[in-house]
Short mmCIF file of C-alpha atoms in Angstrom, two decimals:
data_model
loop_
_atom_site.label_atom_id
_atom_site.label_comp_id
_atom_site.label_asym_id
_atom_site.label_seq_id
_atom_site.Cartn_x
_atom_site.Cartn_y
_atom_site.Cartn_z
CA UNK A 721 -8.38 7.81 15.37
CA UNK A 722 -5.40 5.96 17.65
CA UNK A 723 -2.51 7.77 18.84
CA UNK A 724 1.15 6.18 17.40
CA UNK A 725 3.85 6.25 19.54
CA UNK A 726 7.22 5.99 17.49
CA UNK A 727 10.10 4.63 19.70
CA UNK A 728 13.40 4.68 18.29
CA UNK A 729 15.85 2.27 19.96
CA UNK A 730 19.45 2.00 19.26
CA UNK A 731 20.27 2.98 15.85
CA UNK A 732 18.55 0.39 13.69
CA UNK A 733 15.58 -0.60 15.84
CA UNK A 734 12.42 0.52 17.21
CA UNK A 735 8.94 0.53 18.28
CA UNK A 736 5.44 1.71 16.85
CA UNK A 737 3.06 1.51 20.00
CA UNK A 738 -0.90 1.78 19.02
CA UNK A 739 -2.20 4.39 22.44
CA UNK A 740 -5.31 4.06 23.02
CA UNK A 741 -5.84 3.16 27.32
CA UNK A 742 -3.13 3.80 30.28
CA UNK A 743 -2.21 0.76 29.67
CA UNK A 744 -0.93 1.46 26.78
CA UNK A 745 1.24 4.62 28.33
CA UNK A 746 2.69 2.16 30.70
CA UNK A 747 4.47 0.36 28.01
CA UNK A 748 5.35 3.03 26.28
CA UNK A 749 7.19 4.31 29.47
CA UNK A 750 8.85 0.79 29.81
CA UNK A 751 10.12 1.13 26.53
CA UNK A 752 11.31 4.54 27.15
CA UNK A 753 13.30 2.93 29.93
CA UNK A 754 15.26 0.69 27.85
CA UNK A 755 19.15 1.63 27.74
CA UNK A 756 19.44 2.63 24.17
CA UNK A 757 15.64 4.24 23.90
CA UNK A 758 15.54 7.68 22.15
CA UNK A 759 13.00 10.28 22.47
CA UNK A 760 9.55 8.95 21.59
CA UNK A 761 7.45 11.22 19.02
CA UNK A 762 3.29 10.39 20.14
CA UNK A 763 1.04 12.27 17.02
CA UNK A 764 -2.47 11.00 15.48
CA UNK A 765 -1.81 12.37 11.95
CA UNK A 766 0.92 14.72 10.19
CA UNK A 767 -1.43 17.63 11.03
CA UNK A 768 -2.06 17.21 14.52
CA UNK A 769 -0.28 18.16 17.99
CA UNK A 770 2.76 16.13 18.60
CA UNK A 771 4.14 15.15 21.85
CA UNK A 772 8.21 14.28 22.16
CA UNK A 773 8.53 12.50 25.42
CA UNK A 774 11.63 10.93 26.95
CA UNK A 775 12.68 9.04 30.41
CA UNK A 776 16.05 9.30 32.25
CA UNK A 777 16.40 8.32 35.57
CA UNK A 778 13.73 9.42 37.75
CA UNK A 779 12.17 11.82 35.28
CA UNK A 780 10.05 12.07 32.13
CA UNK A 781 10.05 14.83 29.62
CA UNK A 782 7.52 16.17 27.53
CA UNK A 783 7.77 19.04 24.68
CA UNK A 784 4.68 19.98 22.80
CA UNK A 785 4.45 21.09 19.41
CA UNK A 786 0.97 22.38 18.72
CA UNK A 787 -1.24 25.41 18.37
CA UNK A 788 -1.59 25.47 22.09
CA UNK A 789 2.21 25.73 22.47
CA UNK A 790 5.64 24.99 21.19
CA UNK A 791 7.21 24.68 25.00
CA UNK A 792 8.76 22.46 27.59
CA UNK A 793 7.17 20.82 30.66
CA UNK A 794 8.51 22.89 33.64
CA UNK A 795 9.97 20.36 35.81
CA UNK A 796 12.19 19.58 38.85
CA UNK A 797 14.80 21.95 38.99
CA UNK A 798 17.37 19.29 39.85
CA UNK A 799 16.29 17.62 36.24
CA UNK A 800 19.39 17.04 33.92
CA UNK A 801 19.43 18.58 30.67
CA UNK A 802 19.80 15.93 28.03
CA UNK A 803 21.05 17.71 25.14
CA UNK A 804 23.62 14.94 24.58
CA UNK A 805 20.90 12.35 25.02
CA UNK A 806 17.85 13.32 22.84
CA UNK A 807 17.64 14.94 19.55
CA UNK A 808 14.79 17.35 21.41
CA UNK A 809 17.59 18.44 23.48
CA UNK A 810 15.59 18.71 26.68
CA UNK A 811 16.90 21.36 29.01
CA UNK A 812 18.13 21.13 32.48
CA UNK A 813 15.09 21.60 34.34
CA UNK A 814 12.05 20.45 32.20
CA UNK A 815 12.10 16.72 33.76
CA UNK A 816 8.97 15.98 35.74
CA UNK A 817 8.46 13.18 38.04
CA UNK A 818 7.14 10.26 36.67
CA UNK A 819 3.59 10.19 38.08
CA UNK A 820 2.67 13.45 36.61
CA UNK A 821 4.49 12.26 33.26
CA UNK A 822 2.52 9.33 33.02
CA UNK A 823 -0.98 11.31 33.75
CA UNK A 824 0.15 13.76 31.05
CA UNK A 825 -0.01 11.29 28.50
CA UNK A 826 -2.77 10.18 29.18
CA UNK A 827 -4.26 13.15 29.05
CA UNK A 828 -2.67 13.86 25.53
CA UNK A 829 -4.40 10.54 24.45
CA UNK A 830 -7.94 11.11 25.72
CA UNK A 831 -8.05 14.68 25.16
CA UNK A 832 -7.61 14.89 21.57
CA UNK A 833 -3.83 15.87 21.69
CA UNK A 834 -5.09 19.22 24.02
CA UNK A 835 -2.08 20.48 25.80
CA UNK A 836 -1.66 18.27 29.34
CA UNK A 837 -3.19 20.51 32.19
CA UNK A 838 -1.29 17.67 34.47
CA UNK A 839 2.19 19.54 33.93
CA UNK A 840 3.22 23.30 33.60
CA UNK A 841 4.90 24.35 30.21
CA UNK A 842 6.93 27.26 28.96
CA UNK A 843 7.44 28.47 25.20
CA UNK A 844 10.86 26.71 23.94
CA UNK A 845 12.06 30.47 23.24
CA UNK A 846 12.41 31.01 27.08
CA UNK A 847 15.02 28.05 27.82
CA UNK A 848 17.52 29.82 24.97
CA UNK A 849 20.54 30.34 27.42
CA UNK A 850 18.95 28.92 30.73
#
């Protein structure tokens, strides 16, 4: 089964990207860098793991949703939170830099949605009040 990337841009618009190769990841992260892109929801079926990704600047984020976890990618301390920019509301902190980003969804697309090893992540429950 292929991977779907939904890509909401703007408020009427957006994008449903099959991922299947890195080739694939590379324009979803293009997309991602449009102006008006919101946070991009990659799943195989209702039932399976779901990965929320966005780009700002010079990082990407990732949150998880899965039996594996239901966390944040522990990033570069100097990441922006972008609670005014995503509906994930991705916490100072959890931005990663783009190479590792990139190999961790790739690895979510080959691995049968396992949990990217590429990245560290942290239960959502832990960045209440960071």
């Amino acid at each position: 089964m292929l991977y779907h990337a939904a890509v909401p841009v703007g408020h009427d618009q957006g994008y449903d990207l099959e991922l299947t190769a890195a080739a694939d990841v590379d324009e979803l992260i293009r997309l991602l860098y449009l102006d008006d892109a919101g946070t991009a929801s990659i799943q195989r079926t209702e039932v399976d793991p779901v990965l929320d990704v966005q780009v700002h600047d010079r990082f990407g984020y990732l949150m998880y949703v899965g039996d594996q976890m239901y966390g944040y990618s522990v990033g570069d301390p100097d990441s922006p939170d972008l609670a005014d920019l995503s509906e994930v509301g991705f916490p100072a902190g959890t931005g990663v830099p783009l190479e590792r980003f990139r190999a961790a969804l790739v690895e979510f697309i080959t691995k049968d949605g396992a949990l990217p090893s590429v990245v560290e992540w942290r239960p959502v429950e832990q960045f209440a009040g960071d």
